[in-house]
Amino acid sequence: MNKIPECLIHPVSIKLIRQGHPWITADNFSNRFPRQSEFIVATDDRKRPMALLLHDPYHKNVKARVWSTKFPFDREAQHFTASIQGRLDLAFEKRDLQKELTERENYYLVFGEADQLPGLFILRLKDRVLIQFYTAFWNRYKSIIQTTVQEIYPEIKDENIWFQLRGETRELQKLPQNALDQNRRDEFHISEFGLQYLIRLGSSYDHGLYTDMSSIRHSLKKFVTPDSSLLNLFSYTGAFSLWAMKLGAKQVTSVDLSPKYIEWLQQNIALNPELEHTQHEALTMSVDEALVTLKSQDKKFNVIICDPPSSSSDGEKRVSAIKAYKEMIQKMDSVLAPKGKLILFLNTHQVTNQKFEKSLSDYFNELKLNYKIVMRLSLGQDCPTLKGFPEGSYLKGLVLEKQ
């Protein structure tokens, strides 16, 4: 192996790595890393080696990710393949010990940095596995990752292994691709808490069910009763809607601007004949339009779930979810019954839990609305988080009760 280049990193990066942060972001230091080097040894301001980095010159923001802070780094790089296998084994073992995962056929086998596999996420979908790369670095190790998965789970066949590049740059916005046939499309059903969902691999960027929300769905079941009417905003393919119907909600209304997702939601409902289909109404329109319409109809809901995209556009301007909440809160309040619950989510690492909570509190105060926080929501179970790495805690939520 060629000698690994040693590169000085930004003073802020030095401090963050010492605190446990696993990323080196784009700056005047990281932009000078040798572009062809697979590994970089990060050095501090005294030229002391401090971390072995996985280099990704093509990523827009994250130029490298910490693999090890254990010296000597040349040995760490020489045994890199064995380390991949060892870390994968450990991550799989942790999931096998989580008994609560037996209630669903979708869960993460690997959750990136929190499993010491930075930028690598592996999702189990029944008898399929979706391997997601948030850094192009992992492309050269596809076969090792696939082999290790199949050694631990021999029931996973070659044709059921899928890969996907994900991320913020255009180069990392790809459809899932099958390991054997990049033109293949796959549709199948999986079970989550007794409900069936349609999954589509290879046909769209997202496959139809947000698994990182699964444990959160389970934790919220106490807020839905047979007397509940529930409004699901930005409903996507309807996981929260079906979940509420199964819990016995007397009425569920789903809102999404996309006809594709509303049709997908209806297909999901049809997969579950035990659900009372007359309990559900689907509105294919913007959330703003739906809230105005529902208010004009004097509709009231006991529970409103709002999980907006991190930012959205009306064709003229792009608005972040945190800013959009101010107007949405006032309109949601107008259709929320007394003592009703708002379940509000934010899906971005760019806003901390504290800022999310404070922003909502400021909006409520400005609008002279009285709400009480009854539960805070975050990633859990198969989606662990890493201390010192707020970017990994991207999903956050609050349950608020109308006073």
C-alpha positions as a printed Julia matrix, in Angstrom:
403×3 Matrix{Float64}:
   0.0     0.0     0.0
   1.27    3.49   -0.86
   1.98    5.8     2.02
  -1.2     7.54    3.15
  -0.92   11.34    2.79
  -1.0    13.32    6.03
  -3.05   16.51    5.82
  -3.63   19.35    8.23
  -7.32   19.88    8.93
  -9.23   23.0     9.96
  -8.95   24.0    13.65
 -12.72   23.56   14.03
 -12.48   20.04   12.55
  -9.69   19.21   15.02
 -11.92   20.26   17.91
 -14.96   18.39   16.58
 -13.09   15.13   15.96
 -11.79   15.23   19.52
 -15.41   15.59   20.65
 -16.45   12.54   18.61
 -17.77   14.16   15.45
 -17.15   11.93   12.39
 -17.23   14.41    9.48
 -14.75   16.67    7.7
 -16.75   19.24    5.76
 -15.69   21.35    2.78
 -13.26   24.15    3.69
  -9.92   25.58    2.6
  -8.13   22.64    4.23
 -10.23   19.69    3.05
 -10.51   21.07   -0.49
  -6.73   20.64   -0.74
  -6.75   16.93    0.11
  -5.07   14.9    -2.7
  -8.03   14.0    -4.88
  -6.83   10.51   -5.81
  -6.15    9.38   -2.25
  -8.61    6.84   -0.87
  -7.51    7.48    2.7
  -6.25   10.61    4.43
  -4.5    10.85    7.79
  -5.75   13.99    9.51
  -3.16   15.91   11.51
  -3.59   18.61   14.11
  -1.89   22.0    14.22
   1.26   20.36   15.63
   1.33   17.9    12.72
   0.37   15.01   14.99
  -1.71   12.28   13.3
  -5.16   12.13   14.9
  -7.56   10.22   12.6
  -7.8     7.96    9.55
 -10.33    9.43    7.11
 -12.35    7.93    4.27
 -11.9    10.46    1.49
 -14.75   11.6    -0.79
 -13.62   14.5    -3.0
 -16.85   14.35   -5.03
 -19.29   15.01   -2.21
 -20.44   18.63   -2.14
 -20.28   19.09    1.62
 -18.71   16.12    3.43
 -15.19   15.65    2.08
 -14.12   12.89    4.46
 -15.47   10.71    7.27
 -13.6     9.43   10.31
 -12.88    5.72   10.17
 -10.53    5.4    13.11
  -8.76    7.42   15.77
  -6.66    4.41   16.76
  -2.96    4.63   15.95
  -1.06    3.38   13.88
  -3.21    4.44   10.95
  -1.25    2.63    8.26
  -2.13   -0.65    9.98
  -5.78    0.42   10.24
  -5.79    1.02    6.48
  -4.05   -2.31    5.75
  -6.73   -4.19    7.7
  -9.57   -2.09    6.32
 -11.44   -4.97    4.66
 -11.37   -7.05    7.82
 -12.55   -4.03    9.82
 -15.51   -3.55    7.47
 -16.54   -7.16    8.01
 -16.09   -6.91   11.78
 -18.15   -3.74   12.07
 -20.9    -5.17    9.88
 -21.01   -8.32   12.02
 -21.36   -6.22   15.18
 -24.15   -4.08   13.71
 -26.08   -7.16   12.55
 -25.69   -8.8    15.95
 -27.15   -5.75   17.69
 -30.28   -5.92   15.51
 -30.68   -9.64   16.04
 -30.83   -8.98   19.8
 -33.6    -6.37   19.5
 -36.76   -8.39   20.08
 -39.05   -5.45   19.23
 -37.9    -5.69   15.58
 -39.76   -8.99   15.2
 -42.99   -6.99   14.77
 -41.86   -5.57   11.46
 -40.17   -6.79    8.28
 -38.41   -3.47    7.7
 -35.52   -2.28    9.85
 -31.99   -0.98    9.54
 -29.19   -3.5     9.8
 -26.64   -0.65    9.67
 -27.27    3.0    10.48
 -24.18    4.78    9.26
 -21.96    6.69   11.64
 -23.76    5.41   14.77
 -22.65    1.88   13.79
 -19.1     3.06   13.03
 -19.73    2.61    9.3
 -19.81    6.24    8.17
 -22.02    6.95    5.17
 -23.2     3.32    4.93
 -26.82    2.36    5.62
 -28.25   -1.12    5.15
 -32.0    -1.66    5.23
 -33.72   -5.05    5.58
 -36.97   -5.22    3.62
 -38.45   -8.69    4.21
 -36.23  -10.99    2.13
 -34.53   -8.09    0.34
 -31.65   -5.86    1.42
 -31.17   -2.26    0.28
 -27.58   -1.04    0.7
 -27.36    2.75    0.63
 -24.19    4.8     0.14
 -24.17    8.44    1.27
 -20.59    8.68    0.09
 -19.23    7.41   -3.22
 -16.26    6.01   -1.26
 -18.18    2.78   -0.63
 -18.61    2.0    -4.34
 -15.27    0.21   -4.5
 -16.28   -2.06   -1.59
 -19.69   -3.18   -2.87
 -18.72   -6.82   -3.29
 -17.24   -7.08    0.21
 -20.35   -5.57    1.77
 -22.66   -7.83   -0.22
 -20.62  -10.94    0.61
 -20.65  -10.13    4.32
 -24.41   -9.57    4.3
 -24.99  -12.93    2.63
 -22.59  -14.75    4.95
 -24.65  -13.62    7.95
 -28.0   -13.89    6.17
 -27.6   -16.75    3.65
 -31.33  -16.63    2.85
 -30.75  -13.32    1.0
 -30.32  -14.18   -2.67
 -28.15  -12.27   -5.13
 -31.18  -10.96   -7.01
 -32.56   -9.49   -3.77
 -29.55   -7.29   -3.07
 -30.06   -3.66   -4.05
 -27.69   -0.69   -4.01
 -28.43    3.02   -3.96
 -26.38    6.21   -3.94
 -28.06    8.86   -1.82
 -27.06   12.36   -0.81
 -27.2    16.07   -1.41
 -25.36   16.32   -4.72
 -26.84   15.42   -8.09
 -24.31   12.61   -8.42
 -25.74   11.05   -5.26
 -29.43   11.14   -6.22
 -29.96    7.74   -7.79
 -32.68    5.13   -8.04
 -32.01    1.83   -6.25
 -30.29   -0.6    -8.62
 -30.26   -4.36   -8.44
 -26.81   -5.94   -8.12
 -27.44   -8.18  -11.14
 -29.7    -6.12  -13.41
 -29.74   -2.32  -13.26
 -32.96   -2.17  -15.3
 -34.91   -4.44  -12.96
 -38.02   -3.25  -11.1
 -39.35   -5.04   -8.04
 -42.71   -4.75   -6.26
 -43.52   -6.71   -3.12
 -45.32   -6.42    0.21
 -43.89   -6.13    3.71
 -45.48   -6.21    7.14
 -45.11   -3.53    9.84
 -47.04   -3.97   13.1
 -49.58   -6.19   11.37
 -50.13   -3.95    8.35
 -49.14   -4.69    4.76
 -47.37   -2.09    2.61
 -46.44   -2.02   -1.07
 -42.7    -1.54   -1.63
 -41.23   -0.56   -5.0
 -37.51   -0.89   -5.62
 -35.92    0.5    -8.76
 -38.83    2.69   -9.82
 -38.4     5.8    -7.65
 -35.86    7.44   -5.34
 -37.8     6.37   -2.23
 -39.26    2.89   -1.99
 -42.55    3.67   -0.22
 -42.08    3.41    3.55
 -39.92    5.49    5.88
 -38.4     2.9     8.17
 -36.7     5.49   10.37
 -40.24    6.47   11.48
 -41.29    2.93   12.38
 -40.37    2.96   16.06
 -41.9     6.43   16.39
 -45.19    5.18   14.93
 -45.22    2.43   17.52
 -44.54    4.86   20.39
 -47.47    7.11   19.41
 -50.2     4.47   19.54
 -51.48    5.71   22.93
 -52.66    8.92   21.28
 -55.13    7.2    18.92
 -58.38    5.72   20.25
 -61.66    4.54   18.68
 -63.02    8.06   19.31
 -60.2     9.73   17.38
 -60.42   11.56   14.11
 -56.96   11.97   12.61
 -55.56   14.27    9.93
 -52.35   13.12    8.23
 -50.64   15.99    6.39
 -47.9    15.3     3.8
 -49.16   11.72    4.01
 -46.79   10.2     1.4
 -47.93    6.57    0.97
 -50.02    6.61    4.13
 -48.16    4.7     6.84
 -49.53    6.93    9.61
 -53.01    6.77    8.08
 -53.12    2.97    7.98
 -51.62    2.83   11.46
 -54.42    5.05   12.8
 -57.09    3.01   11.02
 -55.72   -0.19   12.53
 -55.81    1.42   15.98
 -59.52    2.02   15.42
 -59.71    5.74   14.65
 -63.27    6.57   13.6
 -62.11    8.85   10.77
 -58.78    9.38    9.0
 -58.05   12.07    6.4
 -54.86   11.96    4.32
 -53.48   14.95    2.43
 -50.75   14.92   -0.21
 -50.17   17.02   -3.3
 -48.9    14.03   -5.31
 -51.51   11.9    -7.15
 -48.86    9.17   -7.34
 -48.54    8.96   -3.57
 -52.29    9.15   -2.96
 -52.8     6.27   -5.39
 -50.02    4.34   -3.62
 -51.75    5.03   -0.29
 -55.03    3.67   -1.65
 -53.22    0.53   -2.81
 -51.8     0.12    0.69
 -55.29    0.35    2.19
 -56.52   -2.26   -0.28
 -53.78   -4.63    0.91
 -55.4    -4.62    4.35
 -59.02   -5.8     3.97
 -59.54   -5.8     7.75
 -59.43   -2.0     7.7
 -62.73   -0.17    7.36
 -62.18    1.7     4.09
 -65.11    4.05    4.66
 -63.18    5.52    7.59
 -60.66    7.07    5.21
 -60.72   10.16    3.0
 -57.86   11.15    0.67
 -57.35   14.75   -0.48
 -55.0    15.3    -3.42
 -54.09   18.93   -2.85
 -51.6    21.12   -1.05
 -51.64   21.13    2.72
 -52.48   24.83    2.73
 -55.48   24.29    0.46
 -56.62   21.27    2.44
 -56.55   23.12    5.78
 -58.58   25.98    4.33
 -61.08   23.53    2.81
 -61.44   21.5     6.01
 -62.01   24.65    8.05
 -64.73   25.79    5.65
 -66.41   22.42    6.2
 -66.23   22.88   10.0
 -64.14   19.71   10.31
 -62.43   19.03   13.63
 -59.71   16.48   14.39
 -58.44   15.04   17.66
 -54.98   14.33   16.22
 -53.07   16.08   13.44
 -49.8    14.61   12.17
 -47.57   16.89   10.12
 -44.33   15.58    8.61
 -43.32   18.1     5.91
 -40.34   17.77    3.58
 -37.32   19.68    4.87
 -38.06   22.31    2.23
 -40.74   22.75   -0.41
 -41.45   24.95   -3.38
 -44.58   26.45   -4.85
 -42.79   27.05   -8.16
 -41.79   30.59   -7.25
 -39.9    30.27   -3.98
 -38.47   27.57   -1.72
 -39.48   27.62    1.92
 -37.92   25.61    4.74
 -40.24   23.48    6.86
 -39.33   25.32   10.05
 -40.42   28.64    8.53
 -43.52   27.16    6.9
 -44.71   25.88   10.27
 -45.72   29.36   11.44
 -48.54   29.66    8.93
 -49.42   25.98    9.1
 -49.75   26.04   12.89
 -52.43   28.7    12.8
 -54.37   26.77   10.17
 -53.91   23.42   11.94
 -55.16   24.98   15.16
 -58.34   26.07   13.4
 -59.29   22.43   12.68
 -57.96   20.87   15.89
 -60.51   19.96   18.56
 -60.11   21.14   22.19
 -57.49   19.05   23.99
 -56.43   17.77   20.58
 -52.85   16.71   19.79
 -50.5    18.18   17.21
 -47.74   15.73   16.27
 -45.15   17.81   14.45
 -41.97   16.53   12.81
 -38.88   18.1    11.31
 -36.59   16.06    9.07
 -33.3    17.91    8.75
 -29.99   17.94   10.6
 -29.64   21.68    9.94
 -32.04   22.51   12.78
 -31.31   21.17   16.27
 -33.95   19.8    18.61
 -33.56   22.9    20.77
 -34.01   25.3    17.85
 -37.03   23.34   16.58
 -38.69   23.48   19.98
 -37.88   27.16   20.51
 -39.1    28.14   17.03
 -42.43   26.42   17.6
 -42.72   28.01   21.05
 -42.1    31.45   19.53
 -44.76   30.82   16.86
 -47.33   29.73   19.45
 -46.62   32.79   21.59
 -46.83   35.16   18.65
 -50.12   33.6    17.54
 -51.38   33.64   21.15
 -52.01   29.87   21.09
 -51.64   27.79   24.22
 -50.09   24.34   23.75
 -48.27   22.02   26.13
 -45.49   19.6    25.12
 -46.49   16.1    26.2
 -43.83   14.04   24.38
 -40.55   14.52   22.51
 -39.77   12.22   19.6
 -36.47   11.11   18.09
 -34.75    8.25   16.29
 -34.51    4.97   18.18
 -34.33    1.17   18.13
 -32.64    0.22   14.83
 -31.75    3.88   14.13
 -29.25    4.79   16.87
 -27.65    8.2    17.23
 -24.07    9.15   18.06
 -23.06   11.54   20.83
 -21.28   14.57   19.43
 -22.89   14.12   16.01
 -26.07   16.25   15.78
 -26.29   15.67   12.02
 -27.13   12.03   12.75
 -30.15   13.1    14.83
 -31.91   14.56   11.8
 -35.42   13.38   12.69
 -37.17   15.12   15.56
 -40.73   15.58   16.67
 -43.04   16.95   19.34
 -46.47   15.95   20.58
 -48.32   19.06   21.73
 -51.69   19.22   23.45
 -54.07   22.11   22.87
 -54.89   23.83   26.17
